CSV table of N, CA and C in Angstrom, one decimal:
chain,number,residue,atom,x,y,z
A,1,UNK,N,0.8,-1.2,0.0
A,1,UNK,CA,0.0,0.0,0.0
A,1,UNK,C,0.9,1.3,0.0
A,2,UNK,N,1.8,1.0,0.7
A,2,UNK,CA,3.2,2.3,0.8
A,2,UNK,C,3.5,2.3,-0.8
A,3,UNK,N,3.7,2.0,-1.0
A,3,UNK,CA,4.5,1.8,-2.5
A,3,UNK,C,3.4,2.4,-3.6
A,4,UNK,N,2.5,1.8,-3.3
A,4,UNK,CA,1.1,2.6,-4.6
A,4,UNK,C,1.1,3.8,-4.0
A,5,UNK,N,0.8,4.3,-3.0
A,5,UNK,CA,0.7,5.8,-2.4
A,5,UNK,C,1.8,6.9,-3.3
A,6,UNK,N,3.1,5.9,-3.2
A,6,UNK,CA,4.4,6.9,-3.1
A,6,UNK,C,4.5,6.9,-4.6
A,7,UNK,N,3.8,5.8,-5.5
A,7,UNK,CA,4.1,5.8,-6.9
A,7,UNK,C,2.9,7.4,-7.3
A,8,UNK,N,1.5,7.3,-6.7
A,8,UNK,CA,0.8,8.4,-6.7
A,8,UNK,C,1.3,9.8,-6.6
A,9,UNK,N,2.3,9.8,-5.5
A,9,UNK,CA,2.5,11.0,-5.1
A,9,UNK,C,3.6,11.2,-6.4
A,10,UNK,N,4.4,10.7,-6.5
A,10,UNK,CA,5.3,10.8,-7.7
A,10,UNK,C,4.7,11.1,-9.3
A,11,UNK,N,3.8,10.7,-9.3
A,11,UNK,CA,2.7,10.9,-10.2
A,11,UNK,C,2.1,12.1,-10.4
A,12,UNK,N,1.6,12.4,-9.4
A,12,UNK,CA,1.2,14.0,-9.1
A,12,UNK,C,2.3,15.6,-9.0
A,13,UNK,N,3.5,15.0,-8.7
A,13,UNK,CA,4.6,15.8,-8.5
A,13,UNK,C,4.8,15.7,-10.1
A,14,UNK,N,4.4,14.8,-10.8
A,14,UNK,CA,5.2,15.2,-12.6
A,14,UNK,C,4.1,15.7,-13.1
A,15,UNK,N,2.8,15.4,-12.9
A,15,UNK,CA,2.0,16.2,-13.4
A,15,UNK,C,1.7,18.1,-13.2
A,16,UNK,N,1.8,18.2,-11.5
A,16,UNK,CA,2.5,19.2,-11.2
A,16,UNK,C,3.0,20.1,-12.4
A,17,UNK,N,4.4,19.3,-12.2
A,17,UNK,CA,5.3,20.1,-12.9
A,17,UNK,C,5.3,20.3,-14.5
A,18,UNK,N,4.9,19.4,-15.2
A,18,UNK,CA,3.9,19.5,-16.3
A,18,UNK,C,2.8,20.7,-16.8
A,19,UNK,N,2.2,21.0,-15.6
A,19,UNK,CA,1.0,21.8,-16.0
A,19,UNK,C,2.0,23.3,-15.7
A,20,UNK,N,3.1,23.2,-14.7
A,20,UNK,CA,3.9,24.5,-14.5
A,20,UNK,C,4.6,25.0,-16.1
A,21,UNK,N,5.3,23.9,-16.5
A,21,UNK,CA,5.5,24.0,-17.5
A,21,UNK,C,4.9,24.6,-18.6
A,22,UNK,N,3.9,23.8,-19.2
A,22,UNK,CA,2.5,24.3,-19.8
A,22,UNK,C,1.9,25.8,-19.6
A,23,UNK,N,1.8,26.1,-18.3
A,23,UNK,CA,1.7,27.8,-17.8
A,23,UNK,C,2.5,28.4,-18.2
A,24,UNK,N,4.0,28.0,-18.2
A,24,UNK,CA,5.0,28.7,-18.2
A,24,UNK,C,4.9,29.3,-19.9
A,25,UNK,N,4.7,28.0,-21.0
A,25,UNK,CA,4.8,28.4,-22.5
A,25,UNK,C,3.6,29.0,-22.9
A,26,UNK,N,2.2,29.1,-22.2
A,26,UNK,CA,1.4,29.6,-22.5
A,26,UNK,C,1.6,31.1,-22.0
A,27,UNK,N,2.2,31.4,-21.3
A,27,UNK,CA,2.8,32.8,-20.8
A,27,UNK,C,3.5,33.5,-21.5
A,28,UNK,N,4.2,32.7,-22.3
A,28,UNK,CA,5.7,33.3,-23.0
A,28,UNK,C,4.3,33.7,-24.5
A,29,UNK,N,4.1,32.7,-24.8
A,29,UNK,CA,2.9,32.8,-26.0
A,29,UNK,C,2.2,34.1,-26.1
A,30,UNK,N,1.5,34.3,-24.9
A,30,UNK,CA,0.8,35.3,-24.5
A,30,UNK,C,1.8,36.7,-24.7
A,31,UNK,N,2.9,36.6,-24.2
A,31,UNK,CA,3.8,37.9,-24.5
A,31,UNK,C,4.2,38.0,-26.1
A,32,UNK,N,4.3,36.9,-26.7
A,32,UNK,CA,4.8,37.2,-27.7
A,32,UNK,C,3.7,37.6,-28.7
A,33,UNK,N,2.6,36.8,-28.2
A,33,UNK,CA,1.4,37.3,-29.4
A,33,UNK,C,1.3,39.3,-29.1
A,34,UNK,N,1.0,39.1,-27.7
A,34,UNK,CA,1.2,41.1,-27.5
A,34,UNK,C,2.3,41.9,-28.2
A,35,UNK,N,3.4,41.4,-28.0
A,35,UNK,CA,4.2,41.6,-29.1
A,35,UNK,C,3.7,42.0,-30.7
A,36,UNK,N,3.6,41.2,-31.5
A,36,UNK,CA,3.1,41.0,-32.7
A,36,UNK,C,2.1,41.7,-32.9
A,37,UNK,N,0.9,41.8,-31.8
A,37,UNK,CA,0.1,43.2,-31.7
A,37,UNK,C,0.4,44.2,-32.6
A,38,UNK,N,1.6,44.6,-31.2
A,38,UNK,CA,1.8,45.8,-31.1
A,38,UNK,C,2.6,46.3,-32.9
A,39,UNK,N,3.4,45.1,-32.9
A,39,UNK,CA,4.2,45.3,-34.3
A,39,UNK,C,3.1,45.6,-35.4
A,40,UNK,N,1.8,44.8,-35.6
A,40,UNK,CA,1.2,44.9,-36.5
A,40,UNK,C,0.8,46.3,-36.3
A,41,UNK,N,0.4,46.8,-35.4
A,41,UNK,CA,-0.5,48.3,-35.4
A,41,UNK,C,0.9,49.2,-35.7
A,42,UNK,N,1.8,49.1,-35.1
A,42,UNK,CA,3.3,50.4,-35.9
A,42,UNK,C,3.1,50.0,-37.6
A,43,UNK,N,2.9,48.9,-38.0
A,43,UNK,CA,3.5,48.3,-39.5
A,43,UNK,C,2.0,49.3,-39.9
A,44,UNK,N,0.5,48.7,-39.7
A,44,UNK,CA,-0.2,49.3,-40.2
A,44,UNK,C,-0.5,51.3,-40.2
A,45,UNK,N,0.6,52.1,-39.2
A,45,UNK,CA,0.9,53.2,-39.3
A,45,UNK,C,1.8,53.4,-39.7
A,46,UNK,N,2.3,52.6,-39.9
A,46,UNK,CA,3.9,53.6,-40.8
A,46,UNK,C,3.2,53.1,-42.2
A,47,UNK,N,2.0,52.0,-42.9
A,47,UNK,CA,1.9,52.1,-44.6
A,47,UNK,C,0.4,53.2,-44.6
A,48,UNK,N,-0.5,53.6,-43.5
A,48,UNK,CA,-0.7,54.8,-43.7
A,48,UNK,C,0.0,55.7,-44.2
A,49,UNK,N,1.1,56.0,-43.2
A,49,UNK,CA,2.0,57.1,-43.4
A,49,UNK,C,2.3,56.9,-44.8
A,50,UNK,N,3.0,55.7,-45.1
A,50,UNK,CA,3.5,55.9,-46.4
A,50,UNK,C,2.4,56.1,-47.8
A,51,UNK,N,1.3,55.8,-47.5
A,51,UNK,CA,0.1,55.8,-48.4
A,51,UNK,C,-0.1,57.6,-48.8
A,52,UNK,N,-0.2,58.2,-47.7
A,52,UNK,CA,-0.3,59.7,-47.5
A,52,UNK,C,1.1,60.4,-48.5
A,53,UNK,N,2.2,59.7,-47.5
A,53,UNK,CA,3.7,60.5,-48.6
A,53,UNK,C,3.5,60.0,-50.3
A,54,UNK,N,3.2,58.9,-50.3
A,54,UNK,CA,2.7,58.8,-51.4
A,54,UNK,C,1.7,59.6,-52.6
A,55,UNK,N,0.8,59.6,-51.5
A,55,UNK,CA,-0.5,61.2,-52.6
A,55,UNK,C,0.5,62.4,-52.5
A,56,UNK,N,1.2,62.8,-51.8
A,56,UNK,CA,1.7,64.4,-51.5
A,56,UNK,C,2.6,63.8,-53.1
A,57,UNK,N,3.5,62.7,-52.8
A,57,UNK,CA,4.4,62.7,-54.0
A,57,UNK,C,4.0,62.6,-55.2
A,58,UNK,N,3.0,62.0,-55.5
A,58,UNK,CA,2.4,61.8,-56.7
A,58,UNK,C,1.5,63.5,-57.8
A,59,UNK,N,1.1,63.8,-55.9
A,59,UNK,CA,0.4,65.1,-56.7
A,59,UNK,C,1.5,66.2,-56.6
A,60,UNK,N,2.7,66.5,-56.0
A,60,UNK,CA,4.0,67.2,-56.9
A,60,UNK,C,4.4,66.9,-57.7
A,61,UNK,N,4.3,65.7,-58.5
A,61,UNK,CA,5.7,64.7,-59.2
A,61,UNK,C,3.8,65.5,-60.8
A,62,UNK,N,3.0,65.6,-60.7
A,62,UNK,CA,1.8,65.7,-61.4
A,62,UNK,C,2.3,67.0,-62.2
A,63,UNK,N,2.7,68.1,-61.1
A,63,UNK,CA,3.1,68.9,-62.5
A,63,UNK,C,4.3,69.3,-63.1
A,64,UNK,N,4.8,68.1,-63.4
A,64,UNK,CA,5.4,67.6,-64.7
A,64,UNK,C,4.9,67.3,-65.7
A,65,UNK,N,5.2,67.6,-66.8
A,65,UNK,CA,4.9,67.0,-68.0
A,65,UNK,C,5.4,66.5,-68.6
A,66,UNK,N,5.1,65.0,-69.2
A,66,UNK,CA,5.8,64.4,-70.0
A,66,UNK,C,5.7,64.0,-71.4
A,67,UNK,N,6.9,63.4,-72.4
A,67,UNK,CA,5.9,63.1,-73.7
A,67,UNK,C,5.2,64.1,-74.0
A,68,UNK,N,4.0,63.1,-74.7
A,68,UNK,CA,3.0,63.7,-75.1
A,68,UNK,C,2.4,65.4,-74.8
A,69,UNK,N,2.1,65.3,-73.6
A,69,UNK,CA,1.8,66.6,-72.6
A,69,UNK,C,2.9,67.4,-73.0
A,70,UNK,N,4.1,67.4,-72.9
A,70,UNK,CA,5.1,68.4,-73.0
A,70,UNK,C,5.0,69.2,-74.5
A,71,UNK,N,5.1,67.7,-75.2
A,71,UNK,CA,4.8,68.7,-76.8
A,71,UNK,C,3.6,69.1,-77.3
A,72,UNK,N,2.2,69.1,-76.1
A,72,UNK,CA,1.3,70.1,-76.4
A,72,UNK,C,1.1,71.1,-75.8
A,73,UNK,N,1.9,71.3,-75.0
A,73,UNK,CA,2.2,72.8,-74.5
A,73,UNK,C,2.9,73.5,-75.3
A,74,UNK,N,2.2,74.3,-76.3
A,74,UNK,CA,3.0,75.2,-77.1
A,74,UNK,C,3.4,76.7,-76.3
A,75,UNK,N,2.7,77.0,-75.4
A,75,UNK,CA,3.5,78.0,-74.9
A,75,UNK,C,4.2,77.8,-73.1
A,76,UNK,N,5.2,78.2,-72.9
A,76,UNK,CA,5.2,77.7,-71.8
A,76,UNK,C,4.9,78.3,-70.6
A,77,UNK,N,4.6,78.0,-69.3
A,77,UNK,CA,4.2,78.1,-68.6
A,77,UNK,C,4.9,79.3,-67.5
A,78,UNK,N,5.1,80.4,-67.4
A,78,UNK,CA,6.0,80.9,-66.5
A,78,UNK,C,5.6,81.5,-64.7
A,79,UNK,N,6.5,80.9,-64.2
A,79,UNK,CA,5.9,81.1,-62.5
A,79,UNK,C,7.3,81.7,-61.7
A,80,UNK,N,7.0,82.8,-60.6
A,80,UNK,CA,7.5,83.4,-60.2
A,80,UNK,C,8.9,83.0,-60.0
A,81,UNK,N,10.1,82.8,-59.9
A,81,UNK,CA,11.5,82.5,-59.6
A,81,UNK,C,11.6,82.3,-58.0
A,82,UNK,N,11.8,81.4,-57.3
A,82,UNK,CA,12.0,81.6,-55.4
A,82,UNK,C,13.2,82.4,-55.6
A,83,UNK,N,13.3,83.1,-54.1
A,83,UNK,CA,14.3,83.9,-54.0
A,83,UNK,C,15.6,83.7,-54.5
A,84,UNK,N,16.3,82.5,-53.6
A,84,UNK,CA,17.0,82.0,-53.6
A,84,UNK,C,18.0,81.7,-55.2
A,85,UNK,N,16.8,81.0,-56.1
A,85,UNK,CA,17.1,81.2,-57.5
A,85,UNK,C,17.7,82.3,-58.3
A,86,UNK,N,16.7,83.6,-57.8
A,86,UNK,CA,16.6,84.1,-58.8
A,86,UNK,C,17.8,85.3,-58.7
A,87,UNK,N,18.5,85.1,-56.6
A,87,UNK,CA,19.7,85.5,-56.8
A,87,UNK,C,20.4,85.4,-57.4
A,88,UNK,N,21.0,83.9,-57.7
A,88,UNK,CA,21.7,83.2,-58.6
A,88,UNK,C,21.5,83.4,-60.2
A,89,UNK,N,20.6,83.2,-60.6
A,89,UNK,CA,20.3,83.4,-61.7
A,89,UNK,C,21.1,85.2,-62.2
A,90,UNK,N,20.8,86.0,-60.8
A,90,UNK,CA,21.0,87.4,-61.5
A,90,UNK,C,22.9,87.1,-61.5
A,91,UNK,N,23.1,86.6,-60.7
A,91,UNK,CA,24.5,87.2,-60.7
A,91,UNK,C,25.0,86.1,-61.7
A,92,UNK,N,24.5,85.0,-62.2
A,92,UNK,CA,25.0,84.3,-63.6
A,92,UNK,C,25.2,85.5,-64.7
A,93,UNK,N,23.3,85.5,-64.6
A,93,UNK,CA,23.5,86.7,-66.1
A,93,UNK,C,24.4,88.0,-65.9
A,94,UNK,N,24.5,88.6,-64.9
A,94,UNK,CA,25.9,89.5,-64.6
A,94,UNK,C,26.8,88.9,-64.9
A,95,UNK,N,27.1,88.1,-64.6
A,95,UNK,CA,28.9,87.4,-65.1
A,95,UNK,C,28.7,87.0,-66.5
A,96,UNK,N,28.0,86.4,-67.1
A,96,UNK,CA,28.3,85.9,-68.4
A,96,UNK,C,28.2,87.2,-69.1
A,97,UNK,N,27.8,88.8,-68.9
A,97,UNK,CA,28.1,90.2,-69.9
A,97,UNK,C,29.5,89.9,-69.9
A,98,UNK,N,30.4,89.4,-69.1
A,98,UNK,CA,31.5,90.0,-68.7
A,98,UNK,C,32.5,88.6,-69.4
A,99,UNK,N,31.9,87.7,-68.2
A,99,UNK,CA,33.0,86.4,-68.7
A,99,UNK,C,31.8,85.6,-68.2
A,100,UNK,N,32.7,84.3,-69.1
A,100,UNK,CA,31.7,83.2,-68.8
A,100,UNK,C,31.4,82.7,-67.5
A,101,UNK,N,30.6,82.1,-66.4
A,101,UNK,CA,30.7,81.8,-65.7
A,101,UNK,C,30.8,80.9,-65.3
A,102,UNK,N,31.9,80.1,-64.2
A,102,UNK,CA,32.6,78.7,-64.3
A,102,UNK,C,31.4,78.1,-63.7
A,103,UNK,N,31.4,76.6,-64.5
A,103,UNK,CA,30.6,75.7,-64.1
A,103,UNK,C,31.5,74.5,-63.3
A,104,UNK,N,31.1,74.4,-62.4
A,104,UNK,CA,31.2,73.3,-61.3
A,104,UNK,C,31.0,72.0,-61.6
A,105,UNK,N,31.4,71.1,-61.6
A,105,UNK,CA,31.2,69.5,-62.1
A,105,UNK,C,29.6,69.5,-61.2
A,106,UNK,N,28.8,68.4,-61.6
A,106,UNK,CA,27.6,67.6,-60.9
A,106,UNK,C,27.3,67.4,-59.8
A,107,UNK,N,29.0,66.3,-59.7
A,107,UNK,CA,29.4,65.5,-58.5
A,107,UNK,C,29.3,66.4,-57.8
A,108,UNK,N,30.4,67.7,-57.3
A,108,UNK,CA,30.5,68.3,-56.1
A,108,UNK,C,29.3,68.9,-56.0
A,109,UNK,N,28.3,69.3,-56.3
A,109,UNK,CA,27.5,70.5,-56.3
A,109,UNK,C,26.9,70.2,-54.5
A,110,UNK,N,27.1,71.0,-53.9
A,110,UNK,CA,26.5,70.9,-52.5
A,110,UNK,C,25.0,70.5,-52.2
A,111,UNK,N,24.5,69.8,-51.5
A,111,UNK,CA,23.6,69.2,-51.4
A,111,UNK,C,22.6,70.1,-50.6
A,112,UNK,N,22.9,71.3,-49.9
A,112,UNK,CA,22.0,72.4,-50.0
A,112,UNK,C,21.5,72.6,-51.4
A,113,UNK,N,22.1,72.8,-52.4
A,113,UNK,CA,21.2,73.1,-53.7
A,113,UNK,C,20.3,72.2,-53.6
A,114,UNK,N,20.1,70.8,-53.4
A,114,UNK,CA,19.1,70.1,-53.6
A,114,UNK,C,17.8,70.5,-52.6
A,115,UNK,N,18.3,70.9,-51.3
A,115,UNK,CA,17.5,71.2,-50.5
A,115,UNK,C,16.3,72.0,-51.2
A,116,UNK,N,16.8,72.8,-51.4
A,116,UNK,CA,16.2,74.4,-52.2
A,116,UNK,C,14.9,73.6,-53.3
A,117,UNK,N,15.4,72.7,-53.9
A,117,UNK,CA,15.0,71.7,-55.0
A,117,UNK,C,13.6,71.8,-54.9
């Protein structure tokens, strides 16, 4: 009768530790699904975000013309010069009365100019 009891008790102590177990991976599950949550809702706002950058870029990138469109604009289109430009612009056409005005390779051109862009 000793012996069946202690094989019980031994029985119960694996099961025990079994169901601790079991708790334990159902825990870790639980964190990681929260996880993945969370990841899904950043992923589904950052392709908002990008859906949005996307209309702003499409409707700048729009007035361009291309092809077709370009060679039916027979007259062209003229809009005010930004500041910035149109400093430049004056002191080109000043220098070229005089002397030509040196052109700068591509490569180096400072990437403020792009800013301006």
């Amino acid at each position: 009768m000793t012996s069946i009891m202690a094989e019980i008790t031994v029985a119960t102590d694996e099961q025990s530790q079994g169901i601790a177990q079991v708790n334990e991976a159902i825990g870790h599950m639980d964190g990681v699904t929260q996880q993945n949550a969370a990841l899904v809702e950043q992923a589904a706002a950052a392709a908002e975000s990008l859906q949005d950058q996307a209309a702003q870029l499409e409707e700048a990138v729009s007035l361009f013309k291309l092809g077709e469109q370009a060679q039916a604009n027979t007259r062209p289109q003229t809009r005010p010069v930004p500041a910035p430009a149109a400093r430049q612009l004056g002191t080109l056409g000043a220098g070229r009365a005089t002397k030509p005005a040196a052109r700068r390779p591509a490569a180096q051109a400072p990437e403020e100019d792009w800013e301006q862009f």
